[in-house]
PDB file of C-alpha atoms in Angstrom:
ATOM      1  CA  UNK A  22       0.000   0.000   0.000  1.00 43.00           C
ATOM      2  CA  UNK A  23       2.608   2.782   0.913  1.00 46.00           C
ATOM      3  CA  UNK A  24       4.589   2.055  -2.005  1.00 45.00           C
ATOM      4  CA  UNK A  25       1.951   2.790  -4.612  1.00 42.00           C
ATOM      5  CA  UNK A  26       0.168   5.757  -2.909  1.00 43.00           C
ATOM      6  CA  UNK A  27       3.564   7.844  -3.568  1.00 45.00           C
ATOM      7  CA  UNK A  28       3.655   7.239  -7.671  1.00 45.00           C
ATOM      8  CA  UNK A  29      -0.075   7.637  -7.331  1.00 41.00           C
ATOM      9  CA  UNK A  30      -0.441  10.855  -6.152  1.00 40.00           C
ATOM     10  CA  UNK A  31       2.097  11.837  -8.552  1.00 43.00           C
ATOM     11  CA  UNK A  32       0.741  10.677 -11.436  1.00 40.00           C
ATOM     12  CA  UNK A  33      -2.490  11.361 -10.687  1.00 42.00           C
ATOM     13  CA  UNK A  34      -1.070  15.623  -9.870  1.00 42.00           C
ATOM     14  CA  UNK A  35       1.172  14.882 -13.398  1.00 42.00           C
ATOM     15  CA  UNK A  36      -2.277  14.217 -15.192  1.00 44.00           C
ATOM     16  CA  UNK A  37      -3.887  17.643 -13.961  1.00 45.00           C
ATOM     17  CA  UNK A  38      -1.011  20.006 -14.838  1.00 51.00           C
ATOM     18  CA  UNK A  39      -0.966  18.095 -17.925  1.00 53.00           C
ATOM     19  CA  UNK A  40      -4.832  18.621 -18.706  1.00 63.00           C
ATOM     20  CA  UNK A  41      -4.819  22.621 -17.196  1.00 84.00           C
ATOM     21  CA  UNK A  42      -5.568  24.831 -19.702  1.00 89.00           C
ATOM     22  CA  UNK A  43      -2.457  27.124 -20.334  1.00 92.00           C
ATOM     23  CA  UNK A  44      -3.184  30.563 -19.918  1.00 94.00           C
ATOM     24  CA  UNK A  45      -1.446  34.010 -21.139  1.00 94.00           C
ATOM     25  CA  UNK A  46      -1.518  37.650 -19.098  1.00 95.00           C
ATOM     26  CA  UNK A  47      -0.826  40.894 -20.538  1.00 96.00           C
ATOM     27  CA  UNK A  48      -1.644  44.156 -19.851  1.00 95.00           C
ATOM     28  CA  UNK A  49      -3.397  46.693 -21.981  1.00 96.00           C
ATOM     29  CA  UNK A  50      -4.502  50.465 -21.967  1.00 95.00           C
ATOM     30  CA  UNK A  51      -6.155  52.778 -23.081  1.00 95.00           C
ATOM     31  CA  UNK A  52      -6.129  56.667 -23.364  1.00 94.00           C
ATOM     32  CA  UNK A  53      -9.321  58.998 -24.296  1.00 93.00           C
ATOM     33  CA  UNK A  54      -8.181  63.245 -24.905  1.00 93.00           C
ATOM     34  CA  UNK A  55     -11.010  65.676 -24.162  1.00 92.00           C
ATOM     35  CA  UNK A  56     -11.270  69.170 -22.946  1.00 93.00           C
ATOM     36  CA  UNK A  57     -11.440  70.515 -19.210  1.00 93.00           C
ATOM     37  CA  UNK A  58     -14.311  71.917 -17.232  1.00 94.00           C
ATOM     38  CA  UNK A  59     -13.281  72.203 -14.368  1.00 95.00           C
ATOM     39  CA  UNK A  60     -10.632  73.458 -12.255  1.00 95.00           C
ATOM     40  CA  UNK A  61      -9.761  73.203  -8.184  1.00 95.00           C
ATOM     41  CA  UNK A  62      -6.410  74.639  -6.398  1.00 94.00           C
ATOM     42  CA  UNK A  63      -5.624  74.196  -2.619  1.00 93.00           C
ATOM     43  CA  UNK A  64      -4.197  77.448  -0.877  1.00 94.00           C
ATOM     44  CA  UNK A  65      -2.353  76.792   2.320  1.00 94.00           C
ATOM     45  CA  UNK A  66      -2.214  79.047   5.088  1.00 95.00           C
ATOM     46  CA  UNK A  67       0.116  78.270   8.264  1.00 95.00           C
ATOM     47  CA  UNK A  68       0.276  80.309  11.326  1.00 96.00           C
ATOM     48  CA  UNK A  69       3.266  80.313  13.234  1.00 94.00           C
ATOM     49  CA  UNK A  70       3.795  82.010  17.112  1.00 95.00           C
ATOM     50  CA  UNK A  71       4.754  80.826  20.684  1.00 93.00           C
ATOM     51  CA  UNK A  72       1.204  81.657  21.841  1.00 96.00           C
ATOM     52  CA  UNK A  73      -1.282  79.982  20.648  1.00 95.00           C
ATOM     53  CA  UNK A  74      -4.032  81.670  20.493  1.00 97.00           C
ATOM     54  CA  UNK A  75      -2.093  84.551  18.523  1.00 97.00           C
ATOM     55  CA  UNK A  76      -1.712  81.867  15.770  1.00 96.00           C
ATOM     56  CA  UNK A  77      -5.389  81.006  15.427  1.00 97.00           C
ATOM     57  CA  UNK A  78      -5.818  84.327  15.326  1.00 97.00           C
ATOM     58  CA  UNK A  79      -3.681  85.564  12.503  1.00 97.00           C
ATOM     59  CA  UNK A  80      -4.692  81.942  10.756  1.00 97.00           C
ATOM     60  CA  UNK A  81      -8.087  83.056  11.170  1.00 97.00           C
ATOM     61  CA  UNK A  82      -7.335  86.848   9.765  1.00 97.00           C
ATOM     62  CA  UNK A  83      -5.601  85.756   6.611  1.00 97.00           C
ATOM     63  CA  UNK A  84      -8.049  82.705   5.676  1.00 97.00           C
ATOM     64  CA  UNK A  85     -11.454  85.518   6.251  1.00 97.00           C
ATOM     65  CA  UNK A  86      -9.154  88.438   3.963  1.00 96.00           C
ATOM     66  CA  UNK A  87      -8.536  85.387   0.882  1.00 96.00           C
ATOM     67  CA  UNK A  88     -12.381  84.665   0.785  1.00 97.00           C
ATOM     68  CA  UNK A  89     -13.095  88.130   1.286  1.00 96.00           C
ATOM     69  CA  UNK A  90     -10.981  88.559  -1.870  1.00 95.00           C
ATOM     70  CA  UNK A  91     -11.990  85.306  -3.797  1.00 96.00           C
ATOM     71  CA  UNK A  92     -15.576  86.447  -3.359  1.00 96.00           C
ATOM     72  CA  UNK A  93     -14.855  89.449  -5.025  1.00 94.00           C
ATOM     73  CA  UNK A  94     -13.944  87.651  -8.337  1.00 94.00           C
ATOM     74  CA  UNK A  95     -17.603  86.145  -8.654  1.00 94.00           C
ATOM     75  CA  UNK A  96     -17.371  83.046  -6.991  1.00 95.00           C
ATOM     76  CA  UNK A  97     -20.138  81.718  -4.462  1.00 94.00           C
ATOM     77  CA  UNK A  98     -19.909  79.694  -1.155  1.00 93.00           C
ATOM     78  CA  UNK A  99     -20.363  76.862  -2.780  1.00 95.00           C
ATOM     79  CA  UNK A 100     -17.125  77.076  -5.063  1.00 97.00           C
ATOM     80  CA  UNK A 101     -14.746  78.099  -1.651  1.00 97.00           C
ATOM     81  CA  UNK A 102     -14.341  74.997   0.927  1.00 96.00           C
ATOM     82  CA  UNK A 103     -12.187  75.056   4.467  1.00 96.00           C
ATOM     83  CA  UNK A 104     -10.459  71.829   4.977  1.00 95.00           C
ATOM     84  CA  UNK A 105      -7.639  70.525   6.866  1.00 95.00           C
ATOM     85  CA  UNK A 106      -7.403  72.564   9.853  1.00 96.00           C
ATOM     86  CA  UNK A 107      -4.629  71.400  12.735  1.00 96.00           C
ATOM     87  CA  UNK A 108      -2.653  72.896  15.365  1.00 96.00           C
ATOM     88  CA  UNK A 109       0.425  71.594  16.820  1.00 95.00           C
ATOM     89  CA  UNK A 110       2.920  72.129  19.147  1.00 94.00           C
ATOM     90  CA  UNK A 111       6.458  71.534  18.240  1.00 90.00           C
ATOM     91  CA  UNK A 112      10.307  72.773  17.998  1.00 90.00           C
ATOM     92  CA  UNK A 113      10.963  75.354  15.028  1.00 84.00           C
ATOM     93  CA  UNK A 114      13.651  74.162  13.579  1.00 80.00           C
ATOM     94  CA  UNK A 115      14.380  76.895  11.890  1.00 78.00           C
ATOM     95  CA  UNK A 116      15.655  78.378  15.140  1.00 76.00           C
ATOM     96  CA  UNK A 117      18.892  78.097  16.091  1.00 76.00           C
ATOM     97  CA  UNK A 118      17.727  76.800  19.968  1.00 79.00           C
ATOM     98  CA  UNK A 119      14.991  74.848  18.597  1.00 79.00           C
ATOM     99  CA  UNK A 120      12.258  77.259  20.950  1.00 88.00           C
ATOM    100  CA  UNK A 121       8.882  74.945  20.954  1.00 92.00           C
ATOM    101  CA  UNK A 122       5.735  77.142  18.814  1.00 94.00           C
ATOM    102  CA  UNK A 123       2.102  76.613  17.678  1.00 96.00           C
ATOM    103  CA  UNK A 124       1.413  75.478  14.385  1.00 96.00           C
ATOM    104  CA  UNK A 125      -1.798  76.533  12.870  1.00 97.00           C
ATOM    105  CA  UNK A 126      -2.346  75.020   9.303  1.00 96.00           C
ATOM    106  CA  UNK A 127      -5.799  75.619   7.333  1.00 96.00           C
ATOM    107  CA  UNK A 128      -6.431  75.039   3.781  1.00 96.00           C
ATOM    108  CA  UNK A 129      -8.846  76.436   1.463  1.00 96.00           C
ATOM    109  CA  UNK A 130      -9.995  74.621  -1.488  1.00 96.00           C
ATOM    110  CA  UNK A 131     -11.304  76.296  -4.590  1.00 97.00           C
ATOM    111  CA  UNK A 132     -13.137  74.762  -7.277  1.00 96.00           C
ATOM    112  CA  UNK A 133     -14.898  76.647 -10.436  1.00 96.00           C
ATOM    113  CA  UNK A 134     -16.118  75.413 -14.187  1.00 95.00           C
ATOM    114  CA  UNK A 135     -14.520  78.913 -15.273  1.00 95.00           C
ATOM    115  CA  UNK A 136     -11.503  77.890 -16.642  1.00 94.00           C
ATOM    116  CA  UNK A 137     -10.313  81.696 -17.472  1.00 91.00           C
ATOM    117  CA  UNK A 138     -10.789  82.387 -13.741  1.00 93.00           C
ATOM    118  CA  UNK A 139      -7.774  80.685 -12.268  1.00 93.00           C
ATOM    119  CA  UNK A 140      -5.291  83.419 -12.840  1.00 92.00           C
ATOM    120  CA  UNK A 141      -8.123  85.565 -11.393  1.00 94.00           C
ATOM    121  CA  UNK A 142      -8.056  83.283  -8.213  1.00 95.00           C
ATOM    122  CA  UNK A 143      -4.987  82.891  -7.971  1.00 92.00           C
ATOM    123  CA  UNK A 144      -4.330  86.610  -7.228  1.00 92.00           C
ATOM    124  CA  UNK A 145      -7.710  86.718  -5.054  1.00 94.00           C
ATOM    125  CA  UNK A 146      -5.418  84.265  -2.753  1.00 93.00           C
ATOM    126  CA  UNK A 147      -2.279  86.453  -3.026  1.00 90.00           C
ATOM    127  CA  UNK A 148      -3.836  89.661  -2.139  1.00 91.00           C
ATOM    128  CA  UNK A 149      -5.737  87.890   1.369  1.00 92.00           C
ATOM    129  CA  UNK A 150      -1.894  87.059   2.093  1.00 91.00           C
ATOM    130  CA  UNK A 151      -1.872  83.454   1.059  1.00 90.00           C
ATOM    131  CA  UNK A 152       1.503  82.899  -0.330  1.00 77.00           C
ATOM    132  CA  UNK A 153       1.363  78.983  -0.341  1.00 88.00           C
ATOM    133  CA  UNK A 154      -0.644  77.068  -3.347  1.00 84.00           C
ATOM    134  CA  UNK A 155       0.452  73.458  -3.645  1.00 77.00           C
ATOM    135  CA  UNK A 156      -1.618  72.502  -7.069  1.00 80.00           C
ATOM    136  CA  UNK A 157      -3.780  73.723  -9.619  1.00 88.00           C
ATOM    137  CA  UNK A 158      -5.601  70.784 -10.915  1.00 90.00           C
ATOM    138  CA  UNK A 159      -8.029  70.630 -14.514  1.00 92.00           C
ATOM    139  CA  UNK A 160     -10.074  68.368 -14.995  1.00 90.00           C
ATOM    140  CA  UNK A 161     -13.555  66.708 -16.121  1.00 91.00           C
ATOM    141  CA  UNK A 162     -16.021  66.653 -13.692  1.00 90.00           C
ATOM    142  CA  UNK A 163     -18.271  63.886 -14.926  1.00 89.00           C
ATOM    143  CA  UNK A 164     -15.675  61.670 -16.680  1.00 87.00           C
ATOM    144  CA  UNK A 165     -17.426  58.378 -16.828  1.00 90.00           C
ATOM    145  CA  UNK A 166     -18.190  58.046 -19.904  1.00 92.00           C
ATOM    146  CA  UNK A 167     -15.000  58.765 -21.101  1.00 91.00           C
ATOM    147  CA  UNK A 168     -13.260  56.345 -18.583  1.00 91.00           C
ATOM    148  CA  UNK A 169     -16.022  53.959 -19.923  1.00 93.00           C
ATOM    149  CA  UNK A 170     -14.375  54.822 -23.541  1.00 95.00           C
ATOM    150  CA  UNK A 171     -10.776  53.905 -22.101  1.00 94.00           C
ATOM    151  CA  UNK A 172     -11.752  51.155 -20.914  1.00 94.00           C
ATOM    152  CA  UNK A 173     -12.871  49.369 -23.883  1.00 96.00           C
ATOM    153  CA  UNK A 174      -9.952  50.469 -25.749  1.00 96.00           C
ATOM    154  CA  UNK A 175      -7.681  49.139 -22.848  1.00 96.00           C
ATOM    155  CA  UNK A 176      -9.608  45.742 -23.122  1.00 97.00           C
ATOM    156  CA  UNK A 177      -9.144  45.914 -27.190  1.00 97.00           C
ATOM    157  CA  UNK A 178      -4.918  46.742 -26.600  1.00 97.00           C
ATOM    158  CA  UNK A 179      -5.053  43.838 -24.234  1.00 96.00           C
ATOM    159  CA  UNK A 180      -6.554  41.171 -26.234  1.00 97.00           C
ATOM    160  CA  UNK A 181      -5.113  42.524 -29.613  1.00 96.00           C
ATOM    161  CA  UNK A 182      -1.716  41.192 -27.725  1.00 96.00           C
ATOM    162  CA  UNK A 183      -2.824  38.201 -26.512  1.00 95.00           C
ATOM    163  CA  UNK A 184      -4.265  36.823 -29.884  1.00 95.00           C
ATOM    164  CA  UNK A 185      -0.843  37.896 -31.231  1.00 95.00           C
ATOM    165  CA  UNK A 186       0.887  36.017 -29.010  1.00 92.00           C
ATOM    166  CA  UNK A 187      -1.383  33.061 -28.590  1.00 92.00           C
ATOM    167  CA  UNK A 188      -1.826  32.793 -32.976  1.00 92.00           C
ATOM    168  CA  UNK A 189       1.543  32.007 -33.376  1.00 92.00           C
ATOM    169  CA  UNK A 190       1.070  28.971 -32.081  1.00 90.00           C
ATOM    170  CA  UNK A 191      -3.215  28.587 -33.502  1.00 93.00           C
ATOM    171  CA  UNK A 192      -4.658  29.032 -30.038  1.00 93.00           C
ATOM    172  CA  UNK A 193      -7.968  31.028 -29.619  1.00 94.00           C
ATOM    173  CA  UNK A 194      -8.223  33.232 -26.403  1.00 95.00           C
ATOM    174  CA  UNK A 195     -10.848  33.659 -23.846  1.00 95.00           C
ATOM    175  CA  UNK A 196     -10.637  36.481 -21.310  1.00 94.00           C
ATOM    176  CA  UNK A 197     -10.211  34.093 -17.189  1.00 94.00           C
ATOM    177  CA  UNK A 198      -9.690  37.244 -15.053  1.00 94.00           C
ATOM    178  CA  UNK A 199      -9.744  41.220 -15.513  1.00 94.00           C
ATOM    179  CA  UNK A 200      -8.016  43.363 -13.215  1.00 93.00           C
ATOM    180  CA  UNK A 201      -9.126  47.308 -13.575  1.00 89.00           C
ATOM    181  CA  UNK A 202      -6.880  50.072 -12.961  1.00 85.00           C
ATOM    182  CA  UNK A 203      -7.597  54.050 -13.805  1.00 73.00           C
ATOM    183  CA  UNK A 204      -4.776  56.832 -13.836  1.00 73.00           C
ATOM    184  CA  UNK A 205      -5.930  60.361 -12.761  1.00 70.00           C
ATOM    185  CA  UNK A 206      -4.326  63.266 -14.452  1.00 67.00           C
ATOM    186  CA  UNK A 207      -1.630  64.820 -12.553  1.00 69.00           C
ATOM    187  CA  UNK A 208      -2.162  68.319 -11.151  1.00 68.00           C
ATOM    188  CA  UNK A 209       0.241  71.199 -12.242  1.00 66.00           C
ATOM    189  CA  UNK A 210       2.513  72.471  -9.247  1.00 62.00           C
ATOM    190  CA  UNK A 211       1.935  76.196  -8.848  1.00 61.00           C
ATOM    191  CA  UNK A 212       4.291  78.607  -5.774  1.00 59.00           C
ATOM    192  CA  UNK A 213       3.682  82.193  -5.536  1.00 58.00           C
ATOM    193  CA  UNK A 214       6.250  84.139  -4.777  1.00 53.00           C
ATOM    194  CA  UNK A 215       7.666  87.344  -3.879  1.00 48.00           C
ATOM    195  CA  UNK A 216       7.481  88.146  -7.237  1.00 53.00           C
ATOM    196  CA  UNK A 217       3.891  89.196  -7.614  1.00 57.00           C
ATOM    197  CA  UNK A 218       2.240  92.441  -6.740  1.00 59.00           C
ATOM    198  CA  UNK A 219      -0.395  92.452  -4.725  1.00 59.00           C
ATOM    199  CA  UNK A 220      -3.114  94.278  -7.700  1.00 67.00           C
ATOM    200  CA  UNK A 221      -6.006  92.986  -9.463  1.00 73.00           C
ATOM    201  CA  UNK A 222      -4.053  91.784 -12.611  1.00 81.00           C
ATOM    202  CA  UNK A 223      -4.658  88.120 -12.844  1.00 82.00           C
ATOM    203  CA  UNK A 224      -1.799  86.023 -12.241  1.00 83.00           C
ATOM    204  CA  UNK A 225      -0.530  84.023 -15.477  1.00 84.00           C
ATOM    205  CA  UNK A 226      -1.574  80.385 -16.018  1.00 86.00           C
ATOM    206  CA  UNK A 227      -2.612  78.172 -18.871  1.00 86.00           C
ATOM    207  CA  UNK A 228      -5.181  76.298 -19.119  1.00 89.00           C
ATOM    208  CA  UNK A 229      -4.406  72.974 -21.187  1.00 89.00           C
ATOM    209  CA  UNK A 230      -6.333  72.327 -23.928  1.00 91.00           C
ATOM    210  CA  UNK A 231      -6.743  68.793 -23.634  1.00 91.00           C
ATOM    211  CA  UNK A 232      -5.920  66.564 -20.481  1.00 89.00           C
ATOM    212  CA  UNK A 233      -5.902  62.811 -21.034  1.00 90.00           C
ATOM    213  CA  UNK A 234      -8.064  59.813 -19.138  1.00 90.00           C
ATOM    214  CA  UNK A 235      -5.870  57.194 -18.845  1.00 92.00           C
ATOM    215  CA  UNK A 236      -7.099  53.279 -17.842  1.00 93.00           C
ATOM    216  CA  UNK A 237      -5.276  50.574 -18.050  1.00 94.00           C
ATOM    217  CA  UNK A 238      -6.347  46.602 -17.613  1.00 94.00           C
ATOM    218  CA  UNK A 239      -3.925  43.285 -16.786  1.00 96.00           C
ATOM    219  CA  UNK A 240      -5.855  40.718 -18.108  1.00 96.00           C
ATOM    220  CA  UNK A 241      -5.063  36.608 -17.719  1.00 96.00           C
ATOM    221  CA  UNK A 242      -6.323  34.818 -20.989  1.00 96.00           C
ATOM    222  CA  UNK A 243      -7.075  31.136 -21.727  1.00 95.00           C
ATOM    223  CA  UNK A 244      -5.616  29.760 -24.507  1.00 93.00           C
ATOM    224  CA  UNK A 245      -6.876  27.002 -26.293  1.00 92.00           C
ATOM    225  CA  UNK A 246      -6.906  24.810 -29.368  1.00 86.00           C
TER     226      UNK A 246
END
């Protein structure tokens, strides 16, 4: 008995690799151009001072002045959001003894469907005395249908390289298992700096004229005869 179970069992696990059906994985994608609508930009303002309170405070003063301002250029409550808001207690490091402060951080977030109005914004925010803007970002607000559209070509780039493959050989493909992935377009870096006046002429910026919906699909096919 113990001498036959051994060849048995691998015979018997020789026959079922033998009869698997092979399979091939590749990865496709797919890329759809289209115009922006829409536009956001976060606006950081920190608050530094040994007394706490005095930082809320002037955090408080600068972040009322930039929607004071970025009210002025037409936009409504609904298009200015708060978000983010900490306060810590730590060492400056910038100091040469290391003297522990408060740390007030608050971020605004802007977002508009006038396109033209981010330079406008943009020096809303630098005249209320925010001097920190870590993105601008364009974009299209309902996108689904194009990452629908990217999808299907990803799919098509995918099995368009598996039948390649897999013909060279005269096996037909069927899709086993789809894994979905979707790249969002990167935002565009934007500092202000000393270099700008605080007046109503709108800061520079350029507004692509296309941004691109990326997806991209690994898919495992079968291949058989």
């Amino acid at each position: 008995m113990k001498k036959t179970i051994g060849p048995l069992f691998i015979l018997t696990s020789f026959m079922a690799l033998a009869n698997e059906t092979p399979t091939i994985s590749v990865t496709g994608t797919g890329t759809i151009s289209a115009k922006p609508d829409t536009f956001s930009i976060v606006a950081t303002v920190e608050t530094i001072n040994t007394n706490s309170q005095t930082a809320i405070n002037d955090n408080t003063q600068i972040i009322n002045k930039a929607i004071s301002q970025l009210k002025k250029t037409g936009l409504k409550e609904n298009n200015i959001k708060t978000e983010n808001y900490s306060l810590n207690y730590r060492s400056d490091y910038n100091s040469k003894d290391g003297e522990m402060k408060y740390y007030v951080r608050n971020q605004i977030l802007i977002t508009s469907n006038d396109l033209e109005k981010a330079g406008t914004v943009l020096t809303a925010l630098n005249n209320g005395g925010v001097n920190n803007i870590g993105e601008i970002n364009f974009f299209i607000a309902d996108r689904k249908e194009l990452e629908d559209k990217a999808y299907k070509l990803a799919y098509e780039n995918a099995k368009s390289k598996a039948s390649l493959i897999a013909g060279i050989d005269d096996f037909k493909i069927s899709p086993k298992n789809i894994d979905l992935n979707y790249s969002m377009p990167r935002p565009m870096s934007f500092m202000l700096n000393n270099s700008y006046k605080s007046d109503d002429t709108p800061i520079p910026v350029t507004v692509p004229n296309n941004i691109d919906v990326t997806a991209s699909m690994n898919v495992i096919f079968y291949m058989e005869k």
